[in-house]
Amino acid sequence: MQTKAAVLRDIGQEWSVEEIELDPPKSGEVLVRIKASGMCHSDEHLVTGDLAGATSPMPLIGGHEGAGIVEEVGPNVVGLEPGDHVVFGFIPACGRCPSCASGHSNLCDIGGAAFPTGRQISDGTARHHTKDGEDLGLMCLLGTFAHHTVVHESSCVKIDKDIPLDRACLLGCGVVTGWGSAVYAAEVSPGDFVAVVGVGGIGANAVQGARLAGARVIAAIDPVEFKREKAMELGATHTYASIADAMAALGDSTWGRGFDKVVMAMGVGNGDALGEAFHLGGKRAKIVVTNIHPTAEPSMAIPGAFLTLFEKQLVGSLFGSANIRKDIPQLLELYTQGQLDLDTLVTKTYTLDEINQGFEDMRSGNNIRGVLIYD
Ligand SMILES: NC(=O)c1ccc[n+]([C@@H]2O[C@H](COP(=O)([O-])OP(=O)(O)OC[C@H]3O[C@@H](n4cnc5c(N)ncnc54)[C@H](O)[C@@H]3O)[C@@H](O)[C@H]2O)c1
Ligand SMILES: [Zn+2]
Ligand SMILES: [Zn+2]
């Protein structure tokens, strides 16, 4: 069949919205009509080259934060049928590998191995092709910047049909990643002092995770005033325009003790900022690195003495260290109950044709999340 997709051909280029050819689903795969896709900074890393070597080869279809409706299932699909509503996990969860079996499906071995190929898990080939017949790769094996896609069922989480898909899509990356960075990776506990560095789609949800976990102080750090305002709406208690400003105010925000938990969620991670934020943490602080550092960044300088003397912990977190089959339905229930705010996260919506404007708005700091809506 034919469908429309946003294709990236090379680093530094714009997204090209074009008609593509989509093959039917093979064994274990499903055809999904995508209804909405968030625009995450990880897709912007494809354009800047910051993720070079870590994702699909180009040309590729971008997008990894999507939700839609199953239209067709291939042979041997066991958990889905046409008409089911699904959120895609940006890392497939096979359920059987040692990582999945030990409760870390965010690190699924099968998904991880297929990730940099950009091709289908089932047989390593492409279902997506340009009109000229060239194979297209997929960001996160998904390619949600398209009206339809074919993905493996291990990338899909079935959800309640009552949940609006233009909100549910955010669970495919930003909400789970940010919330889990606070709740699982940082292990925020009642009464903690928490700092979140960067209030985009990820950081906004780290703020919500910290709030739901009972943090006493939630300091949101972002140079953009609009982001700081939104952080307060989502549960922050203090805001600062820079890590340096937050450092200067440690006496006020944490009674001089330093933060118990620091979540790094800037658009592009860098060692200097991490080294600075390391000092925001107090004794036994957990500093969680969720933002992606450029793959080309060689190494970072962390003050080693304080790692030991203050027993600080530096922790990486992928996909919120979460388990999508448990956490996506559970978080959607918190949304339905009014405990988790998804509505404030969606600043602006776009059509697929407007995708480059959406990313321009991300670069300008205008959006917590821009969301593409396909009708
Ligand atoms: N680990 C994971 O599983 C995972 C998943 C998704 C995204 N990410 C990464 O998380 C990061 C954030 O993604 P996003 O979609 O929220 O990005 P975003 O662009 O929506 O938001 C980033 C925010 O960081 C702020 N910022 C920039 N420089 C800053 C600084 N020096 N101090 C404080 N704030 C600063 C920006 O103003 C912006 O509000 C990206 O690096 C993305 O690739 C990681
Ligand atoms: Zn993402
Ligand atoms: Zn697995």
mmCIF file of C-alpha atoms in Angstrom, residues 2-367:
data_model
loop_
_atom_site.group_PDB
_atom_site.id
_atom_site.type_symbol
_atom_site.label_atom_id
_atom_site.label_comp_id
_atom_site.label_asym_id
_atom_site.label_seq_id
_atom_site.Cartn_x
_atom_site.Cartn_y
_atom_site.Cartn_z
ATOM 1 C CA GLN A 2 0.980 3.639 -0.223
ATOM 2 C CA THR A 3 1.182 5.978 2.734
ATOM 3 C CA LYS A 4 2.789 9.268 3.694
ATOM 4 C CA ALA A 5 5.928 9.558 5.818
ATOM 5 C CA ALA A 6 8.590 12.065 6.896
ATOM 6 C CA VAL A 7 11.936 10.813 5.619
ATOM 7 C CA LEU A 8 15.410 11.957 6.648
ATOM 8 C CA ARG A 9 18.066 11.372 4.007
ATOM 9 C CA ASP A 10 21.124 12.837 5.709
ATOM 10 C CA ILE A 11 22.413 14.724 8.737
ATOM 11 C CA GLY A 12 21.583 18.418 8.559
ATOM 12 C CA GLN A 13 18.672 18.017 6.133
ATOM 13 C CA GLU A 14 14.994 18.831 6.646
ATOM 14 C CA TRP A 15 12.349 16.128 7.004
ATOM 15 C CA SER A 16 10.975 15.289 3.563
ATOM 16 C CA VAL A 17 7.259 14.422 3.609
ATOM 17 C CA GLU A 18 6.578 11.998 0.774
ATOM 18 C CA GLU A 19 4.515 9.055 -0.418
ATOM 19 C CA ILE A 20 6.135 5.726 0.414
ATOM 20 C CA GLU A 21 5.430 2.055 -0.286
ATOM 21 C CA LEU A 22 4.534 -0.148 2.668
ATOM 22 C CA ASP A 23 4.582 -3.965 2.452
ATOM 23 C CA PRO A 24 2.023 -6.077 4.322
ATOM 24 C CA PRO A 25 2.980 -7.401 7.770
ATOM 25 C CA LYS A 26 4.988 -10.633 7.895
ATOM 26 C CA SER A 27 5.223 -13.124 10.764
ATOM 27 C CA GLY A 28 4.712 -11.471 14.166
ATOM 28 C CA GLU A 29 4.082 -8.044 12.602
ATOM 29 C CA VAL A 30 1.122 -5.681 12.501
ATOM 30 C CA LEU A 31 0.009 -2.866 10.217
ATOM 31 C CA VAL A 32 -0.998 0.156 12.286
ATOM 32 C CA ARG A 33 -2.814 3.325 11.237
ATOM 33 C CA ILE A 34 -0.988 5.871 13.359
ATOM 34 C CA LYS A 35 -3.186 8.614 14.797
ATOM 35 C CA ALA A 36 -0.676 10.784 16.671
ATOM 36 C CA SER A 37 3.067 11.093 17.253
ATOM 37 C CA GLY A 38 4.988 13.246 19.671
ATOM 38 C CA MET A 39 8.153 14.977 18.496
ATOM 39 C CA CYS A 40 10.944 14.022 20.900
ATOM 40 C CA HIS A 41 14.418 15.520 21.002
ATOM 41 C CA SER A 42 15.864 12.097 20.165
ATOM 42 C CA ASP A 43 14.515 12.547 16.605
ATOM 43 C CA GLU A 44 16.236 15.930 16.500
ATOM 44 C CA HIS A 45 19.485 14.096 17.362
ATOM 45 C CA LEU A 46 19.086 12.268 14.031
ATOM 46 C CA VAL A 47 19.103 15.604 12.219
ATOM 47 C CA THR A 48 22.078 17.010 14.145
ATOM 48 C CA GLY A 49 24.047 13.759 13.991
ATOM 49 C CA ASP A 50 24.252 13.499 17.785
ATOM 50 C CA LEU A 51 22.971 9.910 17.616
ATOM 51 C CA ALA A 52 25.163 8.922 14.668
ATOM 52 C CA GLY A 53 25.826 5.186 14.621
ATOM 53 C CA ALA A 54 23.303 4.365 17.339
ATOM 54 C CA THR A 55 20.101 4.191 15.283
ATOM 55 C CA SER A 56 18.878 3.197 11.861
ATOM 56 C CA PRO A 57 20.934 3.933 8.749
ATOM 57 C CA MET A 58 19.521 6.610 6.420
ATOM 58 C CA PRO A 59 17.316 7.184 4.611
ATOM 59 C CA LEU A 60 14.942 6.587 7.495
ATOM 60 C CA ILE A 61 11.466 7.406 8.699
ATOM 61 C CA GLY A 62 11.670 9.286 11.983
ATOM 62 C CA GLY A 63 9.427 9.213 15.015
ATOM 63 C CA HIS A 64 9.188 6.895 17.993
ATOM 64 C CA GLU A 65 6.443 8.325 20.253
ATOM 65 C CA GLY A 66 3.239 7.141 18.626
ATOM 66 C CA ALA A 67 -0.169 5.576 19.069
ATOM 67 C CA GLY A 68 -2.677 4.184 16.612
ATOM 68 C CA ILE A 69 -5.122 1.483 15.605
ATOM 69 C CA VAL A 70 -4.187 -1.974 14.356
ATOM 70 C CA GLU A 71 -5.504 -2.471 10.809
ATOM 71 C CA GLU A 72 -4.076 -5.861 9.894
ATOM 72 C CA VAL A 73 -2.118 -8.597 11.630
ATOM 73 C CA GLY A 74 0.428 -10.895 10.022
ATOM 74 C CA PRO A 75 0.774 -14.632 10.682
ATOM 75 C CA ASN A 76 1.654 -15.775 14.217
ATOM 76 C CA VAL A 77 0.562 -12.568 15.939
ATOM 77 C CA VAL A 78 -0.838 -13.697 19.268
ATOM 78 C CA GLY A 79 -1.732 -10.616 21.293
ATOM 79 C CA LEU A 80 -3.379 -8.190 18.866
ATOM 80 C CA GLU A 81 -6.259 -8.048 16.413
ATOM 81 C CA PRO A 82 -7.575 -5.457 13.963
ATOM 82 C CA GLY A 83 -9.261 -2.586 15.766
ATOM 83 C CA ASP A 84 -7.024 -2.751 18.839
ATOM 84 C CA HIS A 85 -5.624 0.574 20.046
ATOM 85 C CA VAL A 86 -1.890 0.515 20.713
ATOM 86 C CA VAL A 87 0.896 2.681 22.051
ATOM 87 C CA PHE A 88 4.309 1.826 20.632
ATOM 88 C CA GLY A 89 7.173 1.250 23.019
ATOM 89 C CA PHE A 90 10.274 2.887 21.565
ATOM 90 C CA ILE A 91 12.194 -0.217 22.558
ATOM 91 C CA PRO A 92 10.465 -3.505 21.736
ATOM 92 C CA ALA A 93 9.891 -5.828 24.685
ATOM 93 C CA CYS A 94 10.101 -9.467 23.567
ATOM 94 C CA GLY A 95 9.253 -10.778 27.043
ATOM 95 C CA ARG A 96 11.616 -13.737 26.764
ATOM 96 C CA CYS A 97 15.229 -12.517 26.747
ATOM 97 C CA PRO A 98 17.226 -12.321 30.016
ATOM 98 C CA SER A 99 16.683 -8.537 30.269
ATOM 99 C CA CYS A 100 12.907 -8.814 29.818
ATOM 100 C CA ALA A 101 12.723 -11.870 32.079
ATOM 101 C CA SER A 102 14.541 -10.039 34.863
ATOM 102 C CA GLY A 103 12.127 -7.096 34.771
ATOM 103 C CA HIS A 104 14.153 -4.768 32.554
ATOM 104 C CA SER A 105 12.269 -4.874 29.265
ATOM 105 C CA ASN A 106 13.581 -1.347 28.559
ATOM 106 C CA LEU A 107 16.870 -3.135 27.856
ATOM 107 C CA CYS A 108 15.336 -5.962 25.763
ATOM 108 C CA ASP A 109 18.190 -7.843 24.093
ATOM 109 C CA ILE A 110 16.247 -8.600 20.907
ATOM 110 C CA GLY A 111 15.057 -5.018 20.551
ATOM 111 C CA GLY A 112 18.511 -3.658 21.346
ATOM 112 C CA ALA A 113 20.186 -5.849 18.751
ATOM 113 C CA ALA A 114 17.754 -4.836 15.995
ATOM 114 C CA PHE A 115 17.771 -1.126 16.917
ATOM 115 C CA PRO A 116 20.789 0.055 14.894
ATOM 116 C CA THR A 117 19.696 -1.905 11.815
ATOM 117 C CA GLY A 118 16.439 0.024 11.433
ATOM 118 C CA ARG A 119 14.975 -3.142 9.893
ATOM 119 C CA GLN A 120 12.282 -5.553 11.092
ATOM 120 C CA ILE A 121 13.111 -7.816 14.051
ATOM 121 C CA SER A 122 11.484 -10.833 12.425
ATOM 122 C CA ASP A 123 13.795 -11.241 9.410
ATOM 123 C CA GLY A 124 16.080 -8.196 9.202
ATOM 124 C CA THR A 125 14.421 -6.808 6.071
ATOM 125 C CA ALA A 126 12.510 -3.575 5.389
ATOM 126 C CA ARG A 127 8.737 -3.190 4.928
ATOM 127 C CA HIS A 128 9.079 0.509 4.107
ATOM 128 C CA HIS A 129 10.422 1.687 0.735
ATOM 129 C CA THR A 130 10.645 4.927 -1.209
ATOM 130 C CA LYS A 131 8.600 5.246 -4.398
ATOM 131 C CA ASP A 132 11.808 4.342 -6.252
ATOM 132 C CA GLY A 133 12.075 1.081 -4.341
ATOM 133 C CA GLU A 134 14.874 2.070 -1.951
ATOM 134 C CA ASP A 135 14.592 0.473 1.511
ATOM 135 C CA LEU A 136 13.822 2.873 4.360
ATOM 136 C CA GLY A 137 15.085 2.459 7.911
ATOM 137 C CA LEU A 138 12.953 3.178 10.962
ATOM 138 C CA MET A 139 13.742 5.255 14.038
ATOM 139 C CA CYS A 140 13.426 2.851 16.980
ATOM 140 C CA LEU A 141 12.012 0.189 14.625
ATOM 141 C CA LEU A 142 8.812 2.282 14.486
ATOM 142 C CA GLY A 143 8.810 5.291 12.145
ATOM 143 C CA THR A 144 5.863 7.116 13.711
ATOM 144 C CA PHE A 145 6.290 10.182 11.480
ATOM 145 C CA ALA A 146 3.975 8.418 9.026
ATOM 146 C CA HIS A 147 0.286 7.767 8.581
ATOM 147 C CA HIS A 148 0.848 3.990 8.675
ATOM 148 C CA THR A 149 3.616 1.668 9.733
ATOM 149 C CA VAL A 150 4.385 -2.039 10.005
ATOM 150 C CA VAL A 151 6.051 -3.038 13.274
ATOM 151 C CA HIS A 152 6.664 -6.163 15.322
ATOM 152 C CA GLU A 153 4.001 -6.882 17.923
ATOM 153 C CA SER A 154 6.672 -6.719 20.635
ATOM 154 C CA SER A 155 6.768 -2.944 19.998
ATOM 155 C CA CYS A 156 3.038 -2.602 20.765
ATOM 156 C CA VAL A 157 1.169 -2.193 24.031
ATOM 157 C CA LYS A 158 -2.597 -2.618 23.784
ATOM 158 C CA ILE A 159 -4.529 0.114 25.579
ATOM 159 C CA ASP A 160 -8.114 0.953 26.478
ATOM 160 C CA LYS A 161 -10.087 2.338 23.530
ATOM 161 C CA ASP A 162 -11.431 5.187 25.683
ATOM 162 C CA ILE A 163 -8.026 6.859 26.021
ATOM 163 C CA PRO A 164 -7.535 9.623 23.447
ATOM 164 C CA LEU A 165 -4.683 8.598 21.155
ATOM 165 C CA ASP A 166 -3.339 12.162 20.921
ATOM 166 C CA ARG A 167 -2.533 11.872 24.628
ATOM 167 C CA ALA A 168 -1.698 8.162 24.745
ATOM 168 C CA CYS A 169 1.094 8.631 22.180
ATOM 169 C CA LEU A 170 3.123 10.532 24.802
ATOM 170 C CA LEU A 171 3.468 7.291 26.774
ATOM 171 C CA GLY A 172 5.517 5.860 23.917
ATOM 172 C CA CYS A 173 8.554 7.797 25.099
ATOM 173 C CA GLY A 174 8.389 11.110 26.984
ATOM 174 C CA VAL A 175 6.030 10.287 29.844
ATOM 175 C CA VAL A 176 7.450 6.863 30.662
ATOM 176 C CA THR A 177 11.031 8.090 30.234
ATOM 177 C CA GLY A 178 10.654 11.168 32.431
ATOM 178 C CA TRP A 179 8.373 9.626 35.038
ATOM 179 C CA GLY A 180 10.523 6.494 35.318
ATOM 180 C CA SER A 181 13.727 8.539 35.515
ATOM 181 C CA ALA A 182 12.366 10.007 38.742
ATOM 182 C CA VAL A 183 10.447 7.030 40.125
ATOM 183 C CA TYR A 184 12.595 4.061 39.077
ATOM 184 C CA ALA A 185 16.072 5.342 38.250
ATOM 185 C CA ALA A 186 16.324 8.087 40.884
ATOM 186 C CA GLU A 187 14.050 6.199 43.304
ATOM 187 C CA VAL A 188 12.485 9.420 44.541
ATOM 188 C CA SER A 189 11.013 8.833 47.988
ATOM 189 C CA PRO A 190 8.592 10.870 50.099
ATOM 190 C CA GLY A 191 10.358 13.968 51.423
ATOM 191 C CA ASP A 192 13.206 13.987 48.880
ATOM 192 C CA PHE A 193 14.781 17.129 47.476
ATOM 193 C CA VAL A 194 14.698 16.660 43.674
ATOM 194 C CA ALA A 195 16.220 18.742 40.877
ATOM 195 C CA VAL A 196 15.250 18.300 37.228
ATOM 196 C CA VAL A 197 17.573 19.869 34.669
ATOM 197 C CA GLY A 198 15.696 20.678 31.434
ATOM 198 C CA VAL A 199 11.902 20.886 31.163
ATOM 199 C CA GLY A 200 10.974 19.445 27.769
ATOM 200 C CA GLY A 201 8.849 16.383 27.139
ATOM 201 C CA ILE A 202 11.153 14.329 29.351
ATOM 202 C CA GLY A 203 11.879 16.736 32.194
ATOM 203 C CA ALA A 204 8.218 17.764 32.529
ATOM 204 C CA ASN A 205 7.433 14.131 33.325
ATOM 205 C CA ALA A 206 10.358 13.765 35.702
ATOM 206 C CA VAL A 207 8.720 16.647 37.588
ATOM 207 C CA GLN A 208 5.414 14.735 37.592
ATOM 208 C CA GLY A 209 7.103 11.525 38.685
ATOM 209 C CA ALA A 210 8.826 13.316 41.551
ATOM 210 C CA ARG A 211 5.514 14.869 42.578
ATOM 211 C CA LEU A 212 3.681 11.541 42.537
ATOM 212 C CA ALA A 213 6.520 9.907 44.511
ATOM 213 C CA GLY A 214 6.132 12.484 47.275
ATOM 214 C CA ALA A 215 9.123 14.780 46.819
ATOM 215 C CA ARG A 216 9.238 17.697 49.272
ATOM 216 C CA VAL A 217 11.083 20.058 46.938
ATOM 217 C CA ILE A 218 11.104 19.838 43.138
ATOM 218 C CA ALA A 219 13.450 22.358 41.533
ATOM 219 C CA ALA A 220 13.005 22.674 37.763
ATOM 220 C CA ILE A 221 15.941 24.204 35.906
ATOM 221 C CA ASP A 222 15.500 25.572 32.383
ATOM 222 C CA PRO A 223 16.687 28.772 30.653
ATOM 223 C CA VAL A 224 13.247 29.255 29.011
ATOM 224 C CA GLU A 225 10.712 31.105 31.161
ATOM 225 C CA PHE A 226 7.714 29.342 29.563
ATOM 226 C CA LYS A 227 9.208 25.962 30.538
ATOM 227 C CA ARG A 228 9.650 27.117 34.112
ATOM 228 C CA GLU A 229 6.012 28.268 34.236
ATOM 229 C CA LYS A 230 4.799 24.890 32.928
ATOM 230 C CA ALA A 231 7.020 23.088 35.440
ATOM 231 C CA MET A 232 5.229 24.902 38.268
ATOM 232 C CA GLU A 233 1.852 23.804 36.830
ATOM 233 C CA LEU A 234 3.085 20.204 36.796
ATOM 234 C CA GLY A 235 4.290 20.219 40.394
ATOM 235 C CA ALA A 236 7.643 21.998 40.669
ATOM 236 C CA THR A 237 8.109 23.995 43.870
ATOM 237 C CA HIS A 238 11.125 26.076 42.756
ATOM 238 C CA THR A 239 12.486 27.103 39.347
ATOM 239 C CA TYR A 240 15.874 28.362 38.206
ATOM 240 C CA ALA A 241 17.178 29.573 34.852
ATOM 241 C CA SER A 242 20.492 27.719 35.144
ATOM 242 C CA ILE A 243 22.344 25.084 37.146
ATOM 243 C CA ALA A 244 24.498 27.912 38.545
ATOM 244 C CA ASP A 245 21.402 29.740 39.826
ATOM 245 C CA ALA A 246 20.185 26.521 41.448
ATOM 246 C CA MET A 247 23.624 26.024 43.033
ATOM 247 C CA ALA A 248 23.537 29.544 44.443
ATOM 248 C CA ALA A 249 20.131 28.856 46.011
ATOM 249 C CA LEU A 250 20.925 25.471 47.622
ATOM 250 C CA GLY A 251 20.683 27.051 51.074
ATOM 251 C CA ASP A 252 17.100 28.090 50.359
ATOM 252 C CA SER A 253 15.873 25.037 48.443
ATOM 253 C CA THR A 254 17.566 22.203 50.368
ATOM 254 C CA TRP A 255 18.675 23.904 53.608
ATOM 255 C CA GLY A 256 22.196 23.606 52.293
ATOM 256 C CA ARG A 257 22.153 19.811 52.128
ATOM 257 C CA GLY A 258 22.078 19.484 48.357
ATOM 258 C CA PHE A 259 19.511 17.567 46.326
ATOM 259 C CA ASP A 260 18.839 13.884 47.036
ATOM 260 C CA LYS A 261 18.040 13.240 43.379
ATOM 261 C CA VAL A 262 19.077 15.071 40.207
ATOM 262 C CA VAL A 263 17.562 14.137 36.836
ATOM 263 C CA MET A 264 19.399 15.352 33.722
ATOM 264 C CA ALA A 265 16.880 16.030 30.921
ATOM 265 C CA MET A 266 18.442 18.763 28.799
ATOM 266 C CA GLY A 267 17.962 18.682 25.024
ATOM 267 C CA VAL A 268 21.585 17.653 24.418
ATOM 268 C CA GLY A 269 23.601 16.273 27.298
ATOM 269 C CA ASN A 270 27.163 17.414 27.795
ATOM 270 C CA GLY A 271 29.911 16.560 30.232
ATOM 271 C CA ASP A 272 30.405 20.113 31.474
ATOM 272 C CA ALA A 273 26.754 20.482 32.465
ATOM 273 C CA LEU A 274 26.785 17.055 34.088
ATOM 274 C CA GLY A 275 29.942 17.943 36.011
ATOM 275 C CA GLU A 276 28.222 21.120 37.234
ATOM 276 C CA ALA A 277 24.970 19.341 38.095
ATOM 277 C CA PHE A 278 26.950 16.688 39.977
ATOM 278 C CA HIS A 279 27.560 19.365 42.632
ATOM 279 C CA LEU A 280 23.803 19.947 43.034
ATOM 280 C CA GLY A 281 23.617 16.507 44.623
ATOM 281 C CA GLY A 282 24.176 16.108 48.348
ATOM 282 C CA LYS A 283 25.338 13.112 50.331
ATOM 283 C CA ARG A 284 24.198 9.781 48.797
ATOM 284 C CA ALA A 285 22.601 11.729 45.945
ATOM 285 C CA LYS A 286 21.576 9.880 42.810
ATOM 286 C CA ILE A 287 22.369 11.776 39.622
ATOM 287 C CA VAL A 288 20.379 10.258 36.774
ATOM 288 C CA VAL A 289 21.560 10.821 33.202
ATOM 289 C CA THR A 290 18.522 10.541 30.960
ATOM 290 C CA ASN A 291 19.421 13.144 28.353
ATOM 291 C CA ILE A 292 21.461 11.772 25.478
ATOM 292 C CA HIS A 293 25.043 12.933 25.096
ATOM 293 C CA PRO A 294 26.307 13.061 21.499
ATOM 294 C CA THR A 295 27.749 9.672 20.516
ATOM 295 C CA ALA A 296 30.876 11.561 19.425
ATOM 296 C CA GLU A 297 31.487 13.008 22.911
ATOM 297 C CA PRO A 298 34.697 11.259 23.970
ATOM 298 C CA SER A 299 34.615 11.335 27.783
ATOM 299 C CA MET A 300 33.476 13.401 30.734
ATOM 300 C CA ALA A 301 35.130 14.854 33.799
ATOM 301 C CA ILE A 302 33.306 14.004 37.025
ATOM 302 C CA PRO A 303 34.839 15.098 40.333
ATOM 303 C CA GLY A 304 35.849 11.641 41.543
ATOM 304 C CA ALA A 305 36.671 12.609 45.104
ATOM 305 C CA PHE A 306 33.068 13.587 45.817
ATOM 306 C CA LEU A 307 31.786 10.404 44.254
ATOM 307 C CA THR A 308 33.488 8.646 47.141
ATOM 308 C CA LEU A 309 33.417 11.183 49.940
ATOM 309 C CA PHE A 310 29.698 11.926 49.520
ATOM 310 C CA GLU A 311 28.813 8.431 48.283
ATOM 311 C CA LYS A 312 27.170 9.941 45.214
ATOM 312 C CA GLN A 313 25.750 7.672 42.540
ATOM 313 C CA LEU A 314 25.815 8.383 38.834
ATOM 314 C CA VAL A 315 23.096 6.396 37.048
ATOM 315 C CA GLY A 316 22.112 6.132 33.390
ATOM 316 C CA SER A 317 18.466 5.566 32.532
ATOM 317 C CA LEU A 318 16.925 4.319 29.300
ATOM 318 C CA PHE A 319 13.157 4.557 28.714
ATOM 319 C CA GLY A 320 12.682 5.431 32.379
ATOM 320 C CA SER A 321 14.096 2.043 33.425
ATOM 321 C CA ALA A 322 10.477 0.981 33.009
ATOM 322 C CA ASN A 323 8.541 -2.040 31.794
ATOM 323 C CA ILE A 324 6.133 -0.895 29.104
ATOM 324 C CA ARG A 325 3.558 -3.648 29.489
ATOM 325 C CA LYS A 326 3.097 -2.773 33.144
ATOM 326 C CA ASP A 327 3.861 0.923 33.161
ATOM 327 C CA ILE A 328 1.997 2.221 30.096
ATOM 328 C CA PRO A 329 -1.432 0.890 31.186
ATOM 329 C CA GLN A 330 -0.746 1.926 34.795
ATOM 330 C CA LEU A 331 0.240 5.487 33.870
ATOM 331 C CA LEU A 332 -2.792 5.808 31.588
ATOM 332 C CA GLU A 333 -4.926 4.850 34.558
ATOM 333 C CA LEU A 334 -3.296 7.616 36.595
ATOM 334 C CA TYR A 335 -4.215 9.964 33.718
ATOM 335 C CA THR A 336 -7.831 8.781 33.777
ATOM 336 C CA GLN A 337 -7.898 9.341 37.555
ATOM 337 C CA GLY A 338 -6.562 12.872 37.121
ATOM 338 C CA GLN A 339 -3.279 12.170 38.908
ATOM 339 C CA LEU A 340 -1.031 12.375 35.840
ATOM 340 C CA ASP A 341 -1.374 15.412 33.595
ATOM 341 C CA LEU A 342 -1.017 14.648 29.896
ATOM 342 C CA ASP A 343 -3.007 17.631 28.622
ATOM 343 C CA THR A 344 -0.546 20.300 29.814
ATOM 344 C CA LEU A 345 2.256 18.438 28.020
ATOM 345 C CA VAL A 346 0.801 19.038 24.546
ATOM 346 C CA THR A 347 1.669 22.636 23.719
ATOM 347 C CA LYS A 348 0.866 22.558 20.007
ATOM 348 C CA THR A 349 -0.326 20.113 17.344
ATOM 349 C CA TYR A 350 0.766 19.881 13.702
ATOM 350 C CA THR A 351 -0.069 17.971 10.543
ATOM 351 C CA LEU A 352 2.634 15.723 9.094
ATOM 352 C CA ASP A 353 3.274 18.361 6.419
ATOM 353 C CA GLU A 354 4.101 20.843 9.199
ATOM 354 C CA ILE A 355 6.753 18.625 10.811
ATOM 355 C CA ASN A 356 9.688 20.941 10.098
ATOM 356 C CA GLN A 357 7.817 23.797 11.781
ATOM 357 C CA GLY A 358 7.253 21.508 14.768
ATOM 358 C CA PHE A 359 10.982 20.893 15.143
ATOM 359 C CA GLU A 360 11.706 24.595 14.631
ATOM 360 C CA ASP A 361 9.365 25.274 17.562
ATOM 361 C CA MET A 362 11.238 22.695 19.663
ATOM 362 C CA ARG A 363 14.559 24.419 18.898
ATOM 363 C CA SER A 364 13.047 27.784 19.844
ATOM 364 C CA GLY A 365 11.860 26.417 23.199
ATOM 365 C CA ASN A 366 8.178 26.988 22.369
ATOM 366 C CA ASN A 367 6.865 23.513 23.175
#
